[in-house]
mmCIF file of C-alpha atoms and ligand atoms in Angstrom:
data_model
loop_
_atom_site.group_PDB
_atom_site.id
_atom_site.type_symbol
_atom_site.label_atom_id
_atom_site.label_comp_id
_atom_site.label_asym_id
_atom_site.label_seq_id
_atom_site.Cartn_x
_atom_site.Cartn_y
_atom_site.Cartn_z
ATOM 1 C CA MET A 378 -24.072 79.064 -92.205
ATOM 2 C CA PRO A 379 -27.594 78.045 -93.293
ATOM 3 C CA SER A 380 -30.132 78.376 -90.516
ATOM 4 C CA SER A 381 -31.675 75.051 -91.381
ATOM 5 C CA LEU A 382 -30.349 72.095 -93.302
ATOM 6 C CA HIS A 383 -31.536 68.516 -93.501
ATOM 7 C CA VAL A 384 -28.719 66.129 -92.576
ATOM 8 C CA PRO A 385 -29.771 62.479 -92.634
ATOM 9 C CA LEU A 386 -27.676 59.913 -90.775
ATOM 10 C CA LEU A 387 -27.017 58.206 -94.105
ATOM 11 C CA ASP A 388 -27.988 59.089 -97.672
ATOM 12 C CA LEU A 389 -27.179 56.345 -100.160
ATOM 13 C CA THR A 390 -28.744 58.153 -103.128
ATOM 14 C CA ALA A 391 -25.773 60.542 -103.272
ATOM 15 C CA GLN A 392 -23.412 57.592 -103.576
ATOM 16 C CA TYR A 393 -25.526 55.863 -106.211
ATOM 17 C CA ALA A 394 -26.007 58.820 -108.563
ATOM 18 C CA PRO A 395 -22.515 58.924 -110.135
ATOM 19 C CA LEU A 396 -22.364 55.105 -110.403
ATOM 20 C CA ARG A 397 -25.888 54.654 -111.669
ATOM 21 C CA ASP A 398 -25.156 53.907 -115.333
ATOM 22 C CA GLU A 399 -22.299 51.543 -114.603
ATOM 23 C CA ILE A 400 -24.269 49.640 -111.987
ATOM 24 C CA GLN A 401 -27.373 49.378 -114.146
ATOM 25 C CA ALA A 402 -25.267 48.005 -116.999
ATOM 26 C CA ALA A 403 -23.733 45.396 -114.689
ATOM 27 C CA ILE A 404 -27.172 44.401 -113.415
ATOM 28 C CA ALA A 405 -28.378 44.130 -117.010
ATOM 29 C CA ARG A 406 -25.471 41.818 -117.838
ATOM 30 C CA VAL A 407 -26.397 39.499 -114.969
ATOM 31 C CA CYS A 408 -30.038 39.546 -116.102
ATOM 32 C CA ASP A 409 -29.009 38.708 -119.662
ATOM 33 C CA SER A 410 -26.870 35.817 -118.447
ATOM 34 C CA GLN A 411 -29.727 34.472 -116.266
ATOM 35 C CA HIS A 412 -27.052 33.036 -113.985
ATOM 36 C CA PHE A 413 -28.023 34.279 -110.543
ATOM 37 C CA VAL A 414 -26.151 32.420 -107.820
ATOM 38 C CA LEU A 415 -22.430 31.692 -107.227
ATOM 39 C CA GLY A 416 -21.146 32.453 -110.710
ATOM 40 C CA GLN A 417 -18.315 34.443 -112.265
ATOM 41 C CA GLU A 418 -19.234 37.731 -110.566
ATOM 42 C CA VAL A 419 -19.062 36.077 -107.135
ATOM 43 C CA ARG A 420 -15.748 34.396 -107.961
ATOM 44 C CA SER A 421 -14.259 37.675 -109.168
ATOM 45 C CA LEU A 422 -15.535 39.539 -106.125
ATOM 46 C CA GLU A 423 -14.023 36.885 -103.863
ATOM 47 C CA HIS A 424 -10.596 37.424 -105.425
ATOM 48 C CA GLU A 425 -10.896 41.187 -105.288
ATOM 49 C CA ILE A 426 -12.063 41.368 -101.664
ATOM 50 C CA ALA A 427 -9.465 38.818 -100.541
ATOM 51 C CA ALA A 428 -6.738 40.910 -102.181
ATOM 52 C CA TYR A 429 -8.175 44.113 -100.710
ATOM 53 C CA SER A 430 -8.195 42.532 -97.246
ATOM 54 C CA GLY A 431 -4.696 41.083 -97.496
ATOM 55 C CA THR A 432 -5.812 37.443 -97.495
ATOM 56 C CA GLU A 433 -5.546 34.511 -99.892
ATOM 57 C CA TYR A 434 -9.179 33.485 -100.107
ATOM 58 C CA GLY A 435 -12.650 34.957 -100.023
ATOM 59 C CA VAL A 436 -15.831 32.942 -99.601
ATOM 60 C CA GLY A 437 -18.895 34.952 -100.567
ATOM 61 C CA VAL A 438 -21.905 34.352 -98.347
ATOM 62 C CA SER A 439 -25.412 35.658 -97.860
ATOM 63 C CA SER A 440 -24.750 38.172 -95.055
ATOM 64 C CA GLY A 441 -22.283 39.252 -92.403
ATOM 65 C CA THR A 442 -24.228 37.196 -89.909
ATOM 66 C CA ASP A 443 -23.851 34.102 -92.061
ATOM 67 C CA ALA A 444 -20.144 34.857 -92.507
ATOM 68 C CA LEU A 445 -19.777 34.648 -88.716
ATOM 69 C CA LEU A 446 -21.908 31.517 -88.563
ATOM 70 C CA VAL A 447 -19.970 29.724 -91.309
ATOM 71 C CA ALA A 448 -16.615 30.720 -89.783
ATOM 72 C CA LEU A 449 -17.574 29.286 -86.391
ATOM 73 C CA MET A 450 -19.039 26.155 -88.017
ATOM 74 C CA ALA A 451 -15.799 25.637 -89.935
ATOM 75 C CA LEU A 452 -13.962 25.747 -86.596
ATOM 76 C CA ASP A 453 -16.361 23.107 -85.210
ATOM 77 C CA ILE A 454 -17.761 25.394 -82.537
ATOM 78 C CA GLY A 455 -20.791 23.736 -80.981
ATOM 79 C CA PRO A 456 -22.465 22.546 -77.780
ATOM 80 C CA GLY A 457 -20.128 22.524 -74.783
ATOM 81 C CA ASP A 458 -17.918 25.185 -76.350
ATOM 82 C CA GLU A 459 -17.520 28.806 -75.304
ATOM 83 C CA VAL A 460 -16.456 31.786 -77.409
ATOM 84 C CA ILE A 461 -15.121 34.992 -75.855
ATOM 85 C CA THR A 462 -16.437 38.147 -77.469
ATOM 86 C CA SER A 463 -17.313 41.778 -76.942
ATOM 87 C CA PRO A 464 -20.668 42.568 -75.354
ATOM 88 C CA PHE A 465 -20.726 45.953 -77.082
ATOM 89 C CA THR A 466 -21.563 45.042 -80.648
ATOM 90 C CA PHE A 467 -24.377 44.345 -83.059
ATOM 91 C CA PHE A 468 -26.498 41.432 -81.909
ATOM 92 C CA ALA A 469 -25.259 39.019 -84.609
ATOM 93 C CA THR A 470 -21.838 38.632 -82.975
ATOM 94 C CA GLY A 471 -23.293 37.021 -79.873
ATOM 95 C CA GLY A 472 -26.282 35.535 -81.649
ATOM 96 C CA VAL A 473 -24.289 33.227 -83.919
ATOM 97 C CA ILE A 474 -22.381 31.737 -80.973
ATOM 98 C CA ALA A 475 -25.611 30.893 -79.184
ATOM 99 C CA ARG A 476 -27.289 29.574 -82.361
ATOM 100 C CA LEU A 477 -24.548 26.942 -82.656
ATOM 101 C CA GLY A 478 -25.314 25.738 -79.138
ATOM 102 C CA ALA A 479 -22.132 27.301 -77.785
ATOM 103 C CA ARG A 480 -21.963 29.836 -74.971
ATOM 104 C CA PRO A 481 -20.980 33.463 -75.493
ATOM 105 C CA VAL A 482 -18.552 34.736 -72.866
ATOM 106 C CA PHE A 483 -18.559 38.525 -72.655
ATOM 107 C CA CYS A 484 -15.448 40.380 -71.535
ATOM 108 C CA ASP A 485 -15.526 44.130 -71.056
ATOM 109 C CA ILE A 486 -14.375 46.736 -73.581
ATOM 110 C CA GLU A 487 -11.712 49.420 -73.701
ATOM 111 C CA PRO A 488 -13.410 52.737 -72.897
ATOM 112 C CA ASN A 489 -11.488 54.650 -75.592
ATOM 113 C CA THR A 490 -11.952 52.372 -78.628
ATOM 114 C CA PHE A 491 -15.111 50.524 -77.482
ATOM 115 C CA ASN A 492 -13.351 47.322 -78.593
ATOM 116 C CA LEU A 493 -12.831 44.093 -76.654
ATOM 117 C CA SER A 494 -10.283 44.662 -73.882
ATOM 118 C CA ALA A 495 -7.310 42.300 -74.034
ATOM 119 C CA ALA A 496 -6.724 42.977 -70.325
ATOM 120 C CA ALA A 497 -10.280 41.879 -69.523
ATOM 121 C CA VAL A 498 -9.884 38.753 -71.648
ATOM 122 C CA GLU A 499 -6.566 37.980 -69.966
ATOM 123 C CA ALA A 500 -8.099 38.380 -66.501
ATOM 124 C CA PHE A 501 -10.942 36.026 -67.442
ATOM 125 C CA LEU A 502 -8.580 33.407 -68.866
ATOM 126 C CA ALA A 503 -6.175 33.574 -65.922
ATOM 127 C CA GLU A 504 -8.710 33.738 -63.101
ATOM 128 C CA GLU A 505 -11.813 31.946 -64.280
ATOM 129 C CA CYS A 506 -10.433 29.173 -66.494
ATOM 130 C CA GLU A 507 -8.185 26.154 -65.997
ATOM 131 C CA GLN A 508 -6.444 23.594 -68.193
ATOM 132 C CA GLN A 509 -8.287 20.311 -67.916
ATOM 133 C CA GLY A 510 -8.227 17.201 -70.084
ATOM 134 C CA GLY A 511 -6.189 18.861 -72.804
ATOM 135 C CA GLY A 512 -8.484 21.866 -73.091
ATOM 136 C CA LEU A 513 -9.159 25.185 -71.428
ATOM 137 C CA THR A 514 -12.216 24.962 -69.207
ATOM 138 C CA ASN A 515 -14.439 27.633 -67.715
ATOM 139 C CA LYS A 516 -14.344 26.736 -63.994
ATOM 140 C CA ARG A 517 -17.868 28.012 -63.380
ATOM 141 C CA THR A 518 -19.689 26.400 -66.318
ATOM 142 C CA GLY A 519 -17.411 23.495 -67.253
ATOM 143 C CA GLY A 520 -17.517 24.652 -70.878
ATOM 144 C CA ARG A 521 -14.504 24.482 -73.177
ATOM 145 C CA ILE A 522 -13.099 27.864 -74.228
ATOM 146 C CA ARG A 523 -12.445 27.536 -77.956
ATOM 147 C CA ALA A 524 -12.166 30.908 -79.643
ATOM 148 C CA LEU A 525 -11.860 34.683 -79.448
ATOM 149 C CA LEU A 526 -14.284 36.748 -81.521
ATOM 150 C CA PRO A 527 -13.146 40.380 -81.376
ATOM 151 C CA VAL A 528 -15.192 43.039 -83.170
ATOM 152 C CA HIS A 529 -13.608 45.967 -85.006
ATOM 153 C CA LEU A 530 -16.286 48.390 -83.917
ATOM 154 C CA TYR A 531 -17.169 51.538 -85.883
ATOM 155 C CA GLY A 532 -14.348 50.808 -88.365
ATOM 156 C CA GLN A 533 -11.342 50.656 -86.032
ATOM 157 C CA MET A 534 -9.471 47.461 -85.318
ATOM 158 C CA ALA A 535 -9.342 45.857 -81.908
ATOM 159 C CA ASP A 536 -5.917 45.310 -80.326
ATOM 160 C CA MET A 537 -5.032 42.253 -82.382
ATOM 161 C CA ASN A 538 -1.451 42.095 -81.080
ATOM 162 C CA ALA A 539 -2.504 41.598 -77.486
ATOM 163 C CA LEU A 540 -5.509 39.418 -78.333
ATOM 164 C CA GLY A 541 -3.416 37.320 -80.741
ATOM 165 C CA ARG A 542 -0.792 36.728 -78.040
ATOM 166 C CA LEU A 543 -3.489 35.513 -75.639
ATOM 167 C CA ALA A 544 -4.999 33.281 -78.316
ATOM 168 C CA SER A 545 -1.696 31.553 -78.995
ATOM 169 C CA ARG A 546 -0.831 31.266 -75.301
ATOM 170 C CA TYR A 547 -4.165 29.589 -74.552
ATOM 171 C CA GLY A 548 -4.621 27.697 -77.833
ATOM 172 C CA LEU A 549 -7.703 29.589 -79.011
ATOM 173 C CA ALA A 550 -8.837 30.262 -82.564
ATOM 174 C CA VAL A 551 -9.435 33.882 -83.575
ATOM 175 C CA VAL A 552 -12.345 34.960 -85.754
ATOM 176 C CA GLU A 553 -12.578 38.674 -86.547
ATOM 177 C CA ASP A 554 -15.956 40.353 -86.789
ATOM 178 C CA ALA A 555 -14.881 42.864 -89.428
ATOM 179 C CA ALA A 556 -18.439 43.662 -90.517
ATOM 180 C CA GLN A 557 -17.852 47.384 -89.903
ATOM 181 C CA ALA A 558 -14.189 47.446 -90.814
ATOM 182 C CA ILE A 559 -13.378 46.481 -94.407
ATOM 183 C CA GLY A 560 -9.996 48.027 -95.252
ATOM 184 C CA ALA A 561 -9.266 49.121 -91.673
ATOM 185 C CA GLU A 562 -5.666 48.577 -90.546
ATOM 186 C CA ASP A 563 -3.971 48.178 -87.204
ATOM 187 C CA SER A 564 -0.723 49.960 -86.344
ATOM 188 C CA ALA A 565 1.228 47.112 -87.997
ATOM 189 C CA ASN A 566 -0.668 47.837 -91.245
ATOM 190 C CA ARG A 567 -2.538 44.553 -91.135
ATOM 191 C CA ARG A 568 -5.989 44.758 -92.644
ATOM 192 C CA ALA A 569 -9.165 43.825 -90.816
ATOM 193 C CA GLY A 570 -9.894 40.167 -91.434
ATOM 194 C CA SER A 571 -6.302 39.186 -92.201
ATOM 195 C CA VAL A 572 -5.056 38.624 -88.661
ATOM 196 C CA GLY A 573 -7.276 35.873 -87.267
ATOM 197 C CA ALA A 574 -8.043 32.486 -88.793
ATOM 198 C CA VAL A 575 -11.089 33.995 -90.510
ATOM 199 C CA GLY A 576 -12.349 37.548 -91.007
ATOM 200 C CA CYS A 577 -16.064 38.141 -91.464
ATOM 201 C CA LEU A 578 -17.304 41.011 -93.617
ATOM 202 C CA SER A 579 -20.794 42.393 -94.102
ATOM 203 C CA PHE A 580 -22.019 44.164 -97.217
ATOM 204 C CA PHE A 581 -25.294 45.258 -95.653
ATOM 205 C CA PRO A 582 -26.267 48.550 -97.344
ATOM 206 C CA THR A 583 -25.238 50.697 -94.350
ATOM 207 C CA LYS A 584 -21.702 49.305 -94.227
ATOM 208 C CA ASN A 585 -18.863 51.165 -95.989
ATOM 209 C CA LEU A 586 -19.098 48.751 -98.913
ATOM 210 C CA GLY A 587 -22.823 48.112 -99.205
ATOM 211 C CA ALA A 588 -24.718 45.812 -101.550
ATOM 212 C CA PHE A 589 -28.252 46.308 -102.869
ATOM 213 C CA GLY A 590 -29.512 43.908 -100.232
ATOM 214 C CA ASP A 591 -27.849 41.385 -97.952
ATOM 215 C CA ALA A 592 -24.384 40.002 -98.656
ATOM 216 C CA GLY A 593 -21.209 39.074 -96.790
ATOM 217 C CA MET A 594 -17.860 37.328 -97.064
ATOM 218 C CA CYS A 595 -15.405 35.241 -95.088
ATOM 219 C CA VAL A 596 -11.757 36.032 -95.795
ATOM 220 C CA THR A 597 -8.892 33.750 -94.794
ATOM 221 C CA SER A 598 -5.420 32.656 -95.808
ATOM 222 C CA ASP A 599 -6.013 29.101 -94.580
ATOM 223 C CA SER A 600 -6.808 26.928 -97.596
ATOM 224 C CA ALA A 601 -8.402 24.147 -95.541
ATOM 225 C CA LEU A 602 -10.747 26.588 -93.806
ATOM 226 C CA ALA A 603 -11.595 28.251 -97.126
ATOM 227 C CA GLU A 604 -12.489 24.870 -98.585
ATOM 228 C CA ARG A 605 -14.573 23.915 -95.564
ATOM 229 C CA MET A 606 -16.506 27.206 -95.624
ATOM 230 C CA THR A 607 -17.071 26.887 -99.374
ATOM 231 C CA MET A 608 -18.660 23.520 -98.718
ATOM 232 C CA LEU A 609 -20.683 24.616 -95.689
ATOM 233 C CA ARG A 610 -22.229 27.462 -97.690
ATOM 234 C CA VAL A 611 -23.915 24.925 -100.000
ATOM 235 C CA HIS A 612 -25.361 22.621 -97.317
ATOM 236 C CA GLY A 613 -22.028 20.871 -96.844
ATOM 237 C CA ALA A 614 -22.254 19.300 -100.297
ATOM 238 C CA GLU A 615 -19.082 18.098 -102.045
ATOM 239 C CA PRO A 616 -19.664 16.992 -104.733
ATOM 240 C CA LYS A 617 -23.167 18.283 -105.351
ATOM 241 C CA TYR A 618 -25.836 16.182 -103.601
ATOM 242 C CA PHE A 619 -23.273 14.304 -101.502
ATOM 243 C CA HIS A 620 -23.223 15.605 -97.933
ATOM 244 C CA SER A 621 -20.498 14.526 -95.552
ATOM 245 C CA GLU A 622 -21.647 17.191 -93.107
ATOM 246 C CA ILE A 623 -24.543 19.536 -92.465
ATOM 247 C CA GLY A 624 -24.140 23.086 -93.739
ATOM 248 C CA GLY A 625 -26.727 25.600 -94.828
ATOM 249 C CA ASN A 626 -27.784 27.856 -97.650
ATOM 250 C CA PHE A 627 -25.328 30.708 -97.218
ATOM 251 C CA ARG A 628 -24.963 31.482 -100.927
ATOM 252 C CA LEU A 629 -24.212 34.871 -102.432
ATOM 253 C CA ASP A 630 -25.916 35.953 -105.607
ATOM 254 C CA GLU A 631 -24.520 37.391 -108.790
ATOM 255 C CA LEU A 632 -26.490 40.634 -108.731
ATOM 256 C CA GLN A 633 -25.032 41.588 -105.355
ATOM 257 C CA ALA A 634 -21.525 40.607 -106.422
ATOM 258 C CA ALA A 635 -21.784 42.612 -109.660
ATOM 259 C CA VAL A 636 -22.885 45.734 -107.741
ATOM 260 C CA LEU A 637 -20.199 45.285 -105.086
ATOM 261 C CA ARG A 638 -17.415 44.944 -107.665
ATOM 262 C CA ILE A 639 -18.242 48.353 -109.084
ATOM 263 C CA LYS A 640 -18.551 49.970 -105.678
ATOM 264 C CA LEU A 641 -15.295 48.419 -104.448
ATOM 265 C CA ARG A 642 -13.355 50.589 -106.917
ATOM 266 C CA ALA A 643 -14.646 53.715 -105.155
ATOM 267 C CA LEU A 644 -14.166 52.450 -101.603
ATOM 268 C CA ASP A 645 -10.805 54.110 -100.911
ATOM 269 C CA ASP A 646 -12.138 57.480 -102.042
ATOM 270 C CA TRP A 647 -15.175 57.058 -99.812
ATOM 271 C CA THR A 648 -12.955 56.113 -96.882
ATOM 272 C CA ALA A 649 -10.832 59.233 -97.425
ATOM 273 C CA ALA A 650 -14.007 61.358 -97.469
ATOM 274 C CA ARG A 651 -15.238 59.755 -94.217
ATOM 275 C CA GLN A 652 -11.854 60.437 -92.594
ATOM 276 C CA ALA A 653 -11.947 64.051 -93.779
ATOM 277 C CA ASN A 654 -15.446 64.456 -92.312
ATOM 278 C CA ALA A 655 -14.247 62.994 -89.018
ATOM 279 C CA GLU A 656 -11.321 65.417 -88.909
ATOM 280 C CA ARG A 657 -13.622 68.314 -89.678
ATOM 281 C CA TYR A 658 -15.949 67.338 -86.823
ATOM 282 C CA ASN A 659 -12.966 66.940 -84.479
ATOM 283 C CA ALA A 660 -11.657 70.403 -85.358
ATOM 284 C CA LEU A 661 -15.083 72.030 -85.025
ATOM 285 C CA PHE A 662 -15.743 70.437 -81.650
ATOM 286 C CA ALA A 663 -12.298 71.404 -80.379
ATOM 287 C CA GLU A 664 -12.852 74.957 -81.570
ATOM 288 C CA ALA A 665 -16.255 75.068 -79.868
ATOM 289 C CA GLY A 666 -14.698 74.056 -76.555
ATOM 290 C CA LEU A 667 -17.188 71.276 -75.895
ATOM 291 C CA GLY A 668 -14.696 69.098 -74.047
ATOM 292 C CA GLU A 669 -16.711 68.941 -70.831
ATOM 293 C CA HIS A 670 -19.854 67.766 -72.670
ATOM 294 C CA ILE A 671 -18.658 65.409 -75.383
ATOM 295 C CA GLU A 672 -15.743 63.132 -76.148
ATOM 296 C CA THR A 673 -14.737 62.802 -79.804
ATOM 297 C CA PRO A 674 -13.658 59.403 -81.178
ATOM 298 C CA PHE A 675 -10.285 58.100 -80.087
ATOM 299 C CA GLN A 676 -8.088 57.096 -82.978
ATOM 300 C CA GLU A 677 -5.261 54.613 -82.562
ATOM 301 C CA VAL A 678 -1.905 56.095 -83.673
ATOM 302 C CA GLY A 679 -0.659 54.522 -86.904
ATOM 303 C CA GLY A 680 -3.845 52.631 -87.640
ATOM 304 C CA ARG A 681 -6.400 53.175 -90.406
ATOM 305 C CA HIS A 682 -9.836 53.959 -89.009
ATOM 306 C CA ILE A 683 -12.410 53.710 -91.803
ATOM 307 C CA TYR A 684 -15.165 55.483 -89.843
ATOM 308 C CA ASN A 685 -18.122 53.286 -90.551
ATOM 309 C CA GLN A 686 -19.446 55.376 -87.700
ATOM 310 C CA TYR A 687 -18.337 58.606 -86.057
ATOM 311 C CA VAL A 688 -19.396 58.126 -82.464
ATOM 312 C CA LEU A 689 -19.379 60.704 -79.701
ATOM 313 C CA ARG A 690 -19.479 59.914 -76.042
ATOM 314 C CA VAL A 691 -22.046 62.141 -74.347
ATOM 315 C CA PRO A 692 -21.905 61.341 -70.616
ATOM 316 C CA LYS A 693 -24.868 63.556 -69.707
ATOM 317 C CA ARG A 694 -28.088 64.335 -71.582
ATOM 318 C CA ARG A 695 -27.309 62.053 -74.557
ATOM 319 C CA ASP A 696 -30.967 61.298 -75.284
ATOM 320 C CA GLU A 697 -31.935 64.970 -74.887
ATOM 321 C CA LEU A 698 -29.224 65.949 -77.372
ATOM 322 C CA ARG A 699 -30.470 63.294 -79.770
ATOM 323 C CA ALA A 700 -34.040 64.597 -79.589
ATOM 324 C CA PHE A 701 -32.821 68.163 -80.083
ATOM 325 C CA LEU A 702 -30.821 67.152 -83.175
ATOM 326 C CA ALA A 703 -33.845 65.337 -84.582
ATOM 327 C CA GLU A 704 -35.811 68.583 -84.248
ATOM 328 C CA GLN A 705 -33.044 70.347 -86.163
ATOM 329 C CA GLN A 706 -33.316 67.739 -88.951
ATOM 330 C CA VAL A 707 -30.071 65.981 -88.004
ATOM 331 C CA GLY A 708 -30.188 62.191 -88.048
ATOM 332 C CA THR A 709 -28.306 60.294 -85.331
ATOM 333 C CA GLU A 710 -28.330 56.770 -83.969
ATOM 334 C CA VAL A 711 -27.343 54.908 -80.834
ATOM 335 C CA TYR A 712 -25.152 51.899 -81.646
ATOM 336 C CA TYR A 713 -26.055 50.206 -79.285
ATOM 337 C CA PRO A 714 -28.596 51.100 -76.604
ATOM 338 C CA LEU A 715 -28.031 47.833 -74.722
ATOM 339 C CA SER A 716 -24.922 45.791 -74.147
ATOM 340 C CA LEU A 717 -25.467 42.145 -75.145
ATOM 341 C CA HIS A 718 -25.244 41.038 -71.501
ATOM 342 C CA GLN A 719 -28.284 43.253 -70.842
ATOM 343 C CA GLN A 720 -30.391 41.696 -73.616
ATOM 344 C CA ALA A 721 -33.409 39.705 -72.467
ATOM 345 C CA CYS A 722 -32.525 36.744 -74.705
ATOM 346 C CA PHE A 723 -29.150 36.390 -72.961
ATOM 347 C CA SER A 724 -30.498 36.528 -69.410
ATOM 348 C CA TYR A 725 -29.856 32.753 -69.182
ATOM 349 C CA LEU A 726 -26.122 33.530 -69.218
ATOM 350 C CA GLY A 727 -26.551 35.023 -65.755
ATOM 351 C CA TYR A 728 -24.644 38.288 -66.110
ATOM 352 C CA ARG A 729 -25.526 40.930 -63.578
ATOM 353 C CA ASP A 730 -26.209 44.323 -65.086
ATOM 354 C CA SER A 731 -23.101 45.692 -63.349
ATOM 355 C CA ALA A 732 -20.824 42.864 -64.522
ATOM 356 C CA LEU A 733 -19.468 44.744 -67.550
ATOM 357 C CA PRO A 734 -19.425 48.385 -66.469
ATOM 358 C CA GLU A 735 -17.594 49.877 -69.465
ATOM 359 C CA SER A 736 -19.931 48.216 -71.918
ATOM 360 C CA SER A 737 -23.012 49.375 -69.986
ATOM 361 C CA ARG A 738 -21.606 52.904 -69.741
ATOM 362 C CA ALA A 739 -20.900 52.978 -73.480
ATOM 363 C CA ALA A 740 -24.497 51.938 -74.209
ATOM 364 C CA ALA A 741 -25.709 54.882 -72.140
ATOM 365 C CA GLU A 742 -23.338 57.453 -73.657
ATOM 366 C CA VAL A 743 -22.684 56.807 -77.368
ATOM 367 C CA LEU A 744 -24.189 58.849 -80.170
ATOM 368 C CA ALA A 745 -23.389 58.345 -83.869
ATOM 369 C CA LEU A 746 -23.425 61.412 -86.126
ATOM 370 C CA PRO A 747 -23.805 61.521 -89.928
ATOM 371 C CA ILE A 748 -20.399 60.624 -91.431
ATOM 372 C CA PHE A 749 -21.208 59.314 -94.940
ATOM 373 C CA PRO A 750 -18.715 60.359 -97.654
ATOM 374 C CA GLU A 751 -20.987 62.703 -99.598
ATOM 375 C CA LEU A 752 -21.775 65.017 -96.658
ATOM 376 C CA SER A 753 -21.070 68.612 -97.604
ATOM 377 C CA VAL A 754 -18.845 70.889 -95.542
ATOM 378 C CA ALA A 755 -21.953 72.961 -94.802
ATOM 379 C CA GLN A 756 -23.742 69.893 -93.450
ATOM 380 C CA VAL A 757 -20.856 68.950 -91.146
ATOM 381 C CA GLU A 758 -20.661 72.547 -89.927
ATOM 382 C CA TYR A 759 -24.410 72.617 -89.385
ATOM 383 C CA VAL A 760 -24.335 69.438 -87.248
ATOM 384 C CA ALA A 761 -21.462 70.767 -85.145
ATOM 385 C CA ALA A 762 -23.192 74.137 -84.748
ATOM 386 C CA GLN A 763 -26.398 72.480 -83.532
ATOM 387 C CA ILE A 764 -24.491 70.471 -80.927
ATOM 388 C CA LYS A 765 -22.766 73.636 -79.776
ATOM 389 C CA ALA A 766 -26.135 75.410 -79.592
ATOM 390 C CA PHE A 767 -27.597 72.586 -77.488
ATOM 391 C CA PHE A 768 -24.900 72.845 -74.826
ATOM 392 C CA ARG A 769 -24.843 76.636 -74.734
HETATM 393 C C1 PLP B 832 -23.634 44.495 -89.576
HETATM 394 C C2 PLP B 832 -22.938 43.676 -88.563
HETATM 395 C C3 PLP B 832 -23.043 42.271 -88.516
HETATM 396 C C4 PLP B 832 -24.010 41.502 -89.343
HETATM 397 O O1 PLP B 832 -23.964 41.724 -90.695
HETATM 398 P P1 PLP B 832 -25.293 41.487 -91.580
HETATM 399 O O2 PLP B 832 -24.757 41.587 -92.969
HETATM 400 O O3 PLP B 832 -26.254 42.553 -91.230
HETATM 401 O O4 PLP B 832 -25.811 40.141 -91.269
HETATM 402 C C5 PLP B 832 -22.281 41.598 -87.588
HETATM 403 N N1 PLP B 832 -21.488 42.234 -86.735
HETATM 404 C C6 PLP B 832 -21.375 43.575 -86.731
HETATM 405 C C7 PLP B 832 -20.445 44.218 -85.760
HETATM 406 C C8 PLP B 832 -22.114 44.347 -87.632
HETATM 407 O O5 PLP B 832 -22.010 45.669 -87.596
#
């Protein structure tokens, strides 16, 4: 084992090197065409990603955030409406709800998967809501509960069976935040994004399928929703310059689509490499007997976890461990240091800090390790050895 090894949290140069010529040729083709926005590359990518995700349609948009925004707009979510989501997620999930004038409702997470707890959602719906005037109303706020927005955090799907049952019982739409989960499957082999009305993907460079900038996509098998989102992405125009409703500029450009189409062909190999890295970490940590100090990621039986992140739970001394690893040249990250209900911008929602204990506890305990596909065995062993050294 090398005594010192630099292990960044993510190194995209290793992924780019073998694809360099092919990608540069594709970029050159787009440059030669001088067609930059919503052209043939975007249309082809939409078909390919829809097929990959097990859906009929893909609507390419400017980012994962905009995918969420367009999906909620297409469902007419707005002022007076409330959307139930996970508080333990990237900010965008809650941010888009609030930006539309609707109210985010946070229900707590499952401690093992870090995903939205169906039991917590059920308790909220049964105890804090009532049917009123043909809709489901939040008794405390008077708002109308319209949708569920589960997040497939770290690359593992939320419990879509249980959440789907609640959605149909209470008449709620389901939008999946699959930004971290392209190609993930639940135990019924349904792909992330294919279960709800709309699935929202991000191609931000740090995601498993990353563009050379910002990009995203909505996937759906509902033709009417696909059509509506296609219109909303160009300011609601249909035909051009005729606006029956107000959309935005959520367009995807050809350069990003051309790059993503090439990278998509390698995605399954990258996923397999991430899974192999995760298994190697699991085995090394088990061997090291670190069970009282760390908890390795829980993996749902029968599902496909794509390991956008490999996240440990470190109940004690998480930040100390992180600082120690930084000294040893090992990159880590905390996704996320605050639950959304603890964010200053959401203080108007009135959640007490203790209202969502599992989400708060997760924020205090999680630590993401390097998991990118090109990590060497020596690097994985080095990271595990440093963690063992810290606790010894
Ligand atoms: C990355 C991410 C988003 C936002 O995607 P962008 O492409 O960065 O706008 C939304 N939700 C989750 C869970 C994410 O990880």
